[in-house]
């Protein structure tokens, strides 16, 4: 991973973007603090997609479980109120 100052980013943007396209991660530092990270899209999207898929799969399982226990007309507000009455 490369670390560059914010001024270098402005001066060398084409070179830096080429490095990122080739798979390099680049951190941008301003006044000694990391303020940005340029990450190749393959690294970023792959992990985001897997996490997103797992999240929505869990939501789907929960929705099916809840739906299996509800009969008749459903009022979401009343369901929440009933759930709170037990506490």
CSV table of N, CA, C and O in Angstrom, one decimal:
chain,number,residue,atom,x,y,z
A,1,UNK,N,0.9,-1.2,0.0
A,1,UNK,CA,0.0,0.0,0.0
A,1,UNK,C,0.9,1.2,0.0
A,1,UNK,O,1.8,1.3,0.8
A,2,UNK,N,0.6,2.2,-0.8
A,2,UNK,CA,1.3,3.4,-0.9
A,2,UNK,C,0.6,4.5,-0.1
A,2,UNK,O,-0.6,4.5,0.0
A,3,UNK,N,1.4,5.4,0.4
A,3,UNK,CA,0.8,6.6,1.2
A,3,UNK,C,1.4,7.8,0.5
A,3,UNK,O,2.6,7.9,0.3
A,4,UNK,N,0.5,8.7,0.1
A,4,UNK,CA,0.9,10.0,-0.5
A,4,UNK,C,0.2,11.2,0.2
A,4,UNK,O,-0.9,11.0,0.7
A,5,UNK,N,0.9,12.3,0.1
A,5,UNK,CA,0.3,13.5,0.6
A,5,UNK,C,-0.8,14.0,-0.3
A,5,UNK,O,-0.8,13.7,-1.5
A,6,UNK,N,-1.7,14.8,0.3
A,6,UNK,CA,-2.8,15.4,-0.5
A,6,UNK,C,-2.3,16.2,-1.7
A,6,UNK,O,-2.9,16.2,-2.7
A,7,UNK,N,-1.2,16.9,-1.5
A,7,UNK,CA,-0.6,17.7,-2.6
A,7,UNK,C,-0.1,16.8,-3.7
A,7,UNK,O,-0.3,17.2,-4.9
A,8,UNK,N,0.4,15.7,-3.4
A,8,UNK,CA,0.8,14.7,-4.4
A,8,UNK,C,-0.3,14.2,-5.2
A,8,UNK,O,-0.2,14.0,-6.4
A,9,UNK,N,-1.5,14.0,-4.5
A,9,UNK,CA,-2.7,13.6,-5.2
A,9,UNK,C,-3.0,14.6,-6.3
A,9,UNK,O,-3.3,14.1,-7.5
A,10,UNK,N,-3.1,15.8,-6.0
A,10,UNK,CA,-3.4,16.8,-7.0
A,10,UNK,C,-2.4,16.9,-8.2
A,10,UNK,O,-2.8,17.0,-9.3
A,11,UNK,N,-1.1,16.7,-7.9
A,11,UNK,CA,-0.1,16.8,-8.9
A,11,UNK,C,0.0,15.5,-9.7
A,11,UNK,O,0.4,15.6,-10.9
A,12,UNK,N,-0.3,14.4,-9.1
A,12,UNK,CA,0.0,13.1,-9.8
A,12,UNK,C,-1.3,12.3,-10.0
A,12,UNK,O,-1.2,11.0,-10.0
A,13,UNK,N,-2.4,12.9,-10.1
A,13,UNK,CA,-3.7,12.1,-10.1
A,13,UNK,C,-3.7,11.0,-11.2
A,13,UNK,O,-4.2,9.9,-11.0
A,14,UNK,N,-3.2,11.3,-12.4
A,14,UNK,CA,-3.2,10.3,-13.5
A,14,UNK,C,-2.4,9.1,-13.1
A,14,UNK,O,-2.8,8.0,-13.3
A,15,UNK,N,-1.2,9.4,-12.6
A,15,UNK,CA,-0.3,8.3,-12.2
A,15,UNK,C,-0.9,7.5,-11.0
A,15,UNK,O,-0.9,6.2,-11.0
A,16,UNK,N,-1.5,8.2,-10.1
A,16,UNK,CA,-2.1,7.5,-8.9
A,16,UNK,C,-3.3,6.6,-9.4
A,16,UNK,O,-3.5,5.5,-8.9
A,17,UNK,N,-4.2,7.2,-10.2
A,17,UNK,CA,-5.3,6.4,-10.7
A,17,UNK,C,-4.9,5.1,-11.5
A,17,UNK,O,-5.5,4.1,-11.4
A,18,UNK,N,-3.8,5.3,-12.2
A,18,UNK,CA,-3.2,4.1,-12.9
A,18,UNK,C,-2.8,3.0,-11.9
A,18,UNK,O,-3.0,1.8,-12.1
A,19,UNK,N,-2.1,3.5,-10.9
A,19,UNK,CA,-1.7,2.5,-9.8
A,19,UNK,C,-2.9,1.8,-9.2
A,19,UNK,O,-2.8,0.6,-9.0
A,20,UNK,N,-3.9,2.5,-9.0
A,20,UNK,CA,-5.1,1.9,-8.4
A,20,UNK,C,-5.8,0.9,-9.4
A,20,UNK,O,-6.2,-0.2,-9.0
A,21,UNK,N,-5.8,1.3,-10.7
A,21,UNK,CA,-6.4,0.4,-11.7
A,21,UNK,C,-5.6,-0.9,-11.8
A,21,UNK,O,-6.1,-1.9,-12.1
A,22,UNK,N,-4.3,-0.8,-11.5
A,22,UNK,CA,-3.4,-2.0,-11.5
A,22,UNK,C,-3.5,-2.8,-10.2
A,22,UNK,O,-2.8,-3.8,-10.1
A,23,UNK,N,-4.3,-2.4,-9.3
A,23,UNK,CA,-4.5,-3.2,-8.1
A,23,UNK,C,-3.9,-2.6,-6.8
A,23,UNK,O,-4.0,-3.2,-5.7
A,24,UNK,N,-3.2,-1.5,-6.9
A,24,UNK,CA,-2.6,-0.9,-5.7
A,24,UNK,C,-3.6,-0.1,-4.9
A,24,UNK,O,-4.5,0.6,-5.4
A,25,UNK,N,-3.5,-0.2,-3.6
A,25,UNK,CA,-4.3,0.6,-2.7
A,25,UNK,C,-3.5,1.8,-2.3
A,25,UNK,O,-2.3,1.7,-2.0
A,26,UNK,N,-4.0,3.0,-2.3
A,26,UNK,CA,-3.3,4.2,-2.0
A,26,UNK,C,-4.0,5.0,-0.9
A,26,UNK,O,-5.2,5.3,-1.1
A,27,UNK,N,-3.3,5.3,0.1
A,27,UNK,CA,-3.8,6.2,1.2
A,27,UNK,C,-3.4,7.6,0.9
A,27,UNK,O,-2.2,7.9,0.6
A,28,UNK,N,-4.3,8.5,1.2
A,28,UNK,CA,-4.0,10.0,1.0
A,28,UNK,C,-3.9,10.6,2.4
A,28,UNK,O,-4.8,10.4,3.2
A,29,UNK,N,-2.8,11.3,2.7
A,29,UNK,CA,-2.6,11.8,4.0
A,29,UNK,C,-2.6,13.4,3.9
A,29,UNK,O,-2.1,13.9,3.0
A,30,UNK,N,-3.3,14.0,4.9
A,30,UNK,CA,-3.3,15.4,4.9
A,30,UNK,C,-3.0,15.8,6.4
A,30,UNK,O,-3.7,15.4,7.3
A,31,UNK,N,-1.9,16.6,6.5
A,31,UNK,CA,-1.5,17.0,7.9
A,31,UNK,C,-1.2,15.8,8.8
A,31,UNK,O,-1.6,15.8,10.0
A,32,UNK,N,-0.6,14.8,8.3
A,32,UNK,CA,-0.3,13.6,9.1
A,32,UNK,C,-1.4,12.7,9.3
A,32,UNK,O,-1.2,11.7,10.0
A,33,UNK,N,-2.6,12.9,8.8
A,33,UNK,CA,-3.8,12.1,9.1
A,33,UNK,C,-4.3,11.5,7.8
A,33,UNK,O,-4.4,12.2,6.8
A,34,UNK,N,-4.6,10.2,7.8
A,34,UNK,CA,-5.1,9.5,6.6
A,34,UNK,C,-6.6,10.1,6.4
A,34,UNK,O,-7.4,10.0,7.3
A,35,UNK,N,-6.8,10.7,5.2
A,35,UNK,CA,-8.1,11.2,5.0
A,35,UNK,C,-8.9,10.5,3.9
A,35,UNK,O,-10.1,10.7,3.7
A,36,UNK,N,-8.2,9.6,3.1
A,36,UNK,CA,-8.9,8.9,2.1
A,36,UNK,C,-8.1,7.7,1.7
A,36,UNK,O,-6.9,7.6,2.0
A,37,UNK,N,-8.8,6.7,1.2
A,37,UNK,CA,-8.1,5.5,0.7
A,37,UNK,C,-8.7,5.2,-0.7
A,37,UNK,O,-9.9,5.0,-0.8
A,38,UNK,N,-7.9,5.1,-1.7
A,38,UNK,CA,-8.3,4.7,-3.0
A,38,UNK,C,-8.0,3.2,-3.1
A,38,UNK,O,-6.9,2.7,-3.0
A,39,UNK,N,-9.1,2.5,-3.4
A,39,UNK,CA,-9.1,1.0,-3.4
A,39,UNK,C,-9.5,0.5,-4.8
A,39,UNK,O,-10.6,1.0,-5.3
A,40,UNK,N,-8.8,-0.4,-5.4
A,40,UNK,CA,-9.3,-1.0,-6.7
A,40,UNK,C,-10.7,-1.5,-6.5
A,40,UNK,O,-11.1,-2.1,-5.5
A,41,UNK,N,-11.5,-1.4,-7.5
A,41,UNK,CA,-12.9,-1.8,-7.4
A,41,UNK,C,-13.1,-3.3,-7.1
A,41,UNK,O,-14.0,-3.7,-6.4
A,42,UNK,N,-12.3,-4.1,-7.6
A,42,UNK,CA,-12.4,-5.6,-7.4
A,42,UNK,C,-12.4,-5.9,-5.9
A,42,UNK,O,-13.2,-6.7,-5.4
A,43,UNK,N,-11.4,-5.3,-5.2
A,43,UNK,CA,-11.3,-5.6,-3.7
A,43,UNK,C,-12.6,-5.1,-3.0
A,43,UNK,O,-13.1,-5.8,-2.2
A,44,UNK,N,-13.0,-3.9,-3.3
A,44,UNK,CA,-14.1,-3.3,-2.6
A,44,UNK,C,-15.5,-4.0,-2.9
A,44,UNK,O,-16.2,-4.3,-2.0
A,45,UNK,N,-15.8,-4.1,-4.2
A,45,UNK,CA,-17.1,-4.6,-4.5
A,45,UNK,C,-17.3,-6.1,-4.2
A,45,UNK,O,-18.4,-6.5,-3.8
A,46,UNK,N,-16.3,-6.9,-4.3
A,46,UNK,CA,-16.4,-8.3,-3.9
A,46,UNK,C,-16.8,-8.5,-2.5
A,46,UNK,O,-17.8,-9.2,-2.2
A,47,UNK,N,-16.2,-7.9,-1.6
A,47,UNK,CA,-16.5,-8.0,-0.2
A,47,UNK,C,-17.8,-7.4,0.2
A,47,UNK,O,-18.6,-7.9,0.9
A,48,UNK,N,-18.1,-6.2,-0.4
A,48,UNK,CA,-19.4,-5.6,-0.2
A,48,UNK,C,-20.6,-6.5,-0.7
A,48,UNK,O,-21.6,-6.6,0.0
A,49,UNK,N,-20.4,-7.1,-1.9
A,49,UNK,CA,-21.5,-8.0,-2.4
A,49,UNK,C,-21.7,-9.2,-1.5
A,49,UNK,O,-22.9,-9.5,-1.3
A,50,UNK,N,-20.7,-9.8,-1.0
A,50,UNK,CA,-20.8,-11.0,-0.2
A,50,UNK,C,-21.5,-10.6,1.1
A,50,UNK,O,-22.4,-11.3,1.6
A,51,UNK,N,-21.1,-9.5,1.7
A,51,UNK,CA,-21.8,-9.0,3.0
A,51,UNK,C,-23.2,-8.6,2.7
A,51,UNK,O,-24.1,-9.0,3.5
A,52,UNK,N,-23.5,-8.0,1.6
A,52,UNK,CA,-24.9,-7.6,1.3
A,52,UNK,C,-25.7,-8.8,1.0
A,52,UNK,O,-26.9,-8.9,1.5
A,53,UNK,N,-25.2,-9.8,0.3
A,53,UNK,CA,-26.0,-11.0,0.1
A,53,UNK,C,-26.3,-11.7,1.4
A,53,UNK,O,-27.4,-12.2,1.6
A,54,UNK,N,-25.3,-11.8,2.2
A,54,UNK,CA,-25.5,-12.5,3.5
A,54,UNK,C,-26.6,-11.8,4.4
A,54,UNK,O,-27.4,-12.4,5.0
A,55,UNK,N,-26.5,-10.4,4.4
A,55,UNK,CA,-27.5,-9.6,5.1
A,55,UNK,C,-28.9,-9.9,4.6
A,55,UNK,O,-29.8,-10.1,5.4
A,56,UNK,N,-29.1,-9.8,3.3
A,56,UNK,CA,-30.4,-9.9,2.7
A,56,UNK,C,-30.9,-11.4,2.9
A,56,UNK,O,-32.1,-11.6,3.1
A,57,UNK,N,-30.1,-12.3,2.9
A,57,UNK,CA,-30.5,-13.7,3.1
A,57,UNK,C,-31.0,-13.9,4.5
A,57,UNK,O,-32.0,-14.5,4.8
A,58,UNK,N,-30.3,-13.2,5.5
A,58,UNK,CA,-30.7,-13.3,6.9
A,58,UNK,C,-32.1,-12.6,7.1
A,58,UNK,O,-33.0,-13.1,7.8
A,59,UNK,N,-32.3,-11.5,6.4
A,59,UNK,CA,-33.5,-10.8,6.5
A,59,UNK,C,-34.7,-11.6,5.9
A,59,UNK,O,-35.8,-11.7,6.5
A,60,UNK,N,-34.4,-12.3,4.8
A,60,UNK,CA,-35.4,-13.1,4.2
A,60,UNK,C,-35.8,-14.3,5.1
A,60,UNK,O,-37.0,-14.6,5.2
A,61,UNK,N,-34.8,-14.9,5.8
A,61,UNK,CA,-35.1,-16.0,6.7
A,61,UNK,C,-36.0,-15.5,7.9
A,61,UNK,O,-36.9,-16.2,8.3
A,62,UNK,N,-35.6,-14.3,8.4
A,62,UNK,CA,-36.4,-13.7,9.5
A,62,UNK,C,-37.8,-13.4,9.1
A,62,UNK,O,-38.8,-13.7,9.8
A,63,UNK,N,-38.0,-12.9,7.9
A,63,UNK,CA,-39.3,-12.5,7.4
A,63,UNK,C,-40.1,-13.8,7.2
A,63,UNK,O,-41.3,-13.8,7.5
A,64,UNK,N,-39.6,-14.8,6.7
A,64,UNK,CA,-40.3,-16.1,6.5
A,64,UNK,C,-40.7,-16.7,7.9
A,64,UNK,O,-41.9,-17.2,8.0
A,65,UNK,N,-39.8,-16.6,8.8
A,65,UNK,CA,-40.2,-17.1,10.2
A,65,UNK,C,-41.3,-16.3,10.8
A,65,UNK,O,-42.3,-16.9,11.3
A,66,UNK,N,-41.3,-15.0,10.7
A,66,UNK,CA,-42.3,-14.2,11.2
A,66,UNK,C,-43.6,-14.4,10.5
A,66,UNK,O,-44.7,-14.6,11.1
A,67,UNK,N,-43.6,-14.5,9.2
A,67,UNK,CA,-44.8,-14.7,8.3
A,67,UNK,C,-45.5,-16.0,8.7
A,67,UNK,O,-46.7,-16.1,8.6
A,68,UNK,N,-44.7,-17.0,9.0
A,68,UNK,CA,-45.3,-18.4,9.3
A,68,UNK,C,-46.1,-18.3,10.6
A,68,UNK,O,-46.9,-19.2,10.8
A,69,UNK,N,-45.8,-17.4,11.5
A,69,UNK,CA,-46.5,-17.3,12.7
A,69,UNK,C,-47.7,-16.3,12.7
A,69,UNK,O,-48.4,-16.2,13.8
A,70,UNK,N,-48.0,-15.6,11.6
A,70,UNK,CA,-49.0,-14.6,11.6
A,70,UNK,C,-50.1,-15.2,10.7
A,70,UNK,O,-49.9,-15.6,9.6
A,71,UNK,N,-51.4,-15.0,11.2
A,71,UNK,CA,-52.5,-15.4,10.4
A,71,UNK,C,-53.5,-14.3,10.3
A,71,UNK,O,-53.5,-13.4,11.2
A,72,UNK,N,-54.3,-14.2,9.3
A,72,UNK,CA,-55.3,-13.2,9.2
A,72,UNK,C,-54.7,-11.8,8.8
A,72,UNK,O,-53.5,-11.7,8.5
A,73,UNK,N,-55.5,-10.8,8.9
A,73,UNK,CA,-55.1,-9.4,8.5
A,73,UNK,C,-54.0,-9.0,9.5
A,73,UNK,O,-54.0,-9.3,10.7
A,74,UNK,N,-53.0,-8.3,9.0
A,74,UNK,CA,-51.8,-8.0,9.7
A,74,UNK,C,-51.7,-6.4,9.9
A,74,UNK,O,-51.8,-5.7,8.9
A,75,UNK,N,-51.5,-6.0,11.1
A,75,UNK,CA,-51.3,-4.6,11.5
A,75,UNK,C,-49.9,-4.6,12.1
A,75,UNK,O,-49.7,-5.0,13.3
A,76,UNK,N,-48.9,-4.1,11.5
A,76,UNK,CA,-47.5,-4.1,12.0
A,76,UNK,C,-47.4,-3.3,13.3
A,76,UNK,O,-46.7,-3.8,14.2
A,77,UNK,N,-48.2,-2.2,13.5
A,77,UNK,CA,-48.1,-1.5,14.7
A,77,UNK,C,-48.6,-2.3,15.9
A,77,UNK,O,-48.0,-2.4,16.9
A,78,UNK,N,-49.7,-3.1,15.7
A,78,UNK,CA,-50.2,-3.9,16.7
A,78,UNK,C,-49.3,-5.1,17.0
A,78,UNK,O,-49.1,-5.4,18.2
A,79,UNK,N,-48.6,-5.6,16.0
A,79,UNK,CA,-47.7,-6.7,16.3
A,79,UNK,C,-46.5,-6.2,17.2
A,79,UNK,O,-46.1,-6.8,18.1
A,80,UNK,N,-46.0,-5.0,16.9
A,80,UNK,CA,-45.0,-4.4,17.8
A,80,UNK,C,-45.5,-4.2,19.2
A,80,UNK,O,-44.8,-4.5,20.2
A,81,UNK,N,-46.7,-3.6,19.3
A,81,UNK,CA,-47.3,-3.4,20.6
A,81,UNK,C,-47.4,-4.7,21.4
A,81,UNK,O,-47.1,-4.7,22.6
A,82,UNK,N,-47.8,-5.7,20.8
A,82,UNK,CA,-48.0,-7.0,21.4
A,82,UNK,C,-46.6,-7.6,21.9
A,82,UNK,O,-46.5,-8.1,23.0
A,83,UNK,N,-45.6,-7.4,21.1
A,83,UNK,CA,-44.3,-7.8,21.4
A,83,UNK,C,-43.7,-7.1,22.6
A,83,UNK,O,-43.0,-7.6,23.5
A,84,UNK,N,-44.1,-5.8,22.8
A,84,UNK,CA,-43.6,-5.0,23.9
A,84,UNK,C,-44.4,-5.3,25.2
A,84,UNK,O,-43.8,-5.0,26.3
A,85,UNK,N,-45.5,-5.8,25.1
A,85,UNK,CA,-46.3,-6.1,26.3
A,85,UNK,C,-45.7,-7.1,27.2
A,85,UNK,O,-45.9,-7.1,28.4
A,86,UNK,N,-44.8,-8.0,26.6
A,86,UNK,CA,-44.2,-9.0,27.4
A,86,UNK,C,-43.0,-8.5,28.2
A,86,UNK,O,-42.4,-9.2,29.0
A,87,UNK,N,-42.7,-7.2,28.1
A,87,UNK,CA,-41.5,-6.7,28.8
A,87,UNK,C,-41.8,-5.7,29.9
A,87,UNK,O,-42.7,-5.0,30.0
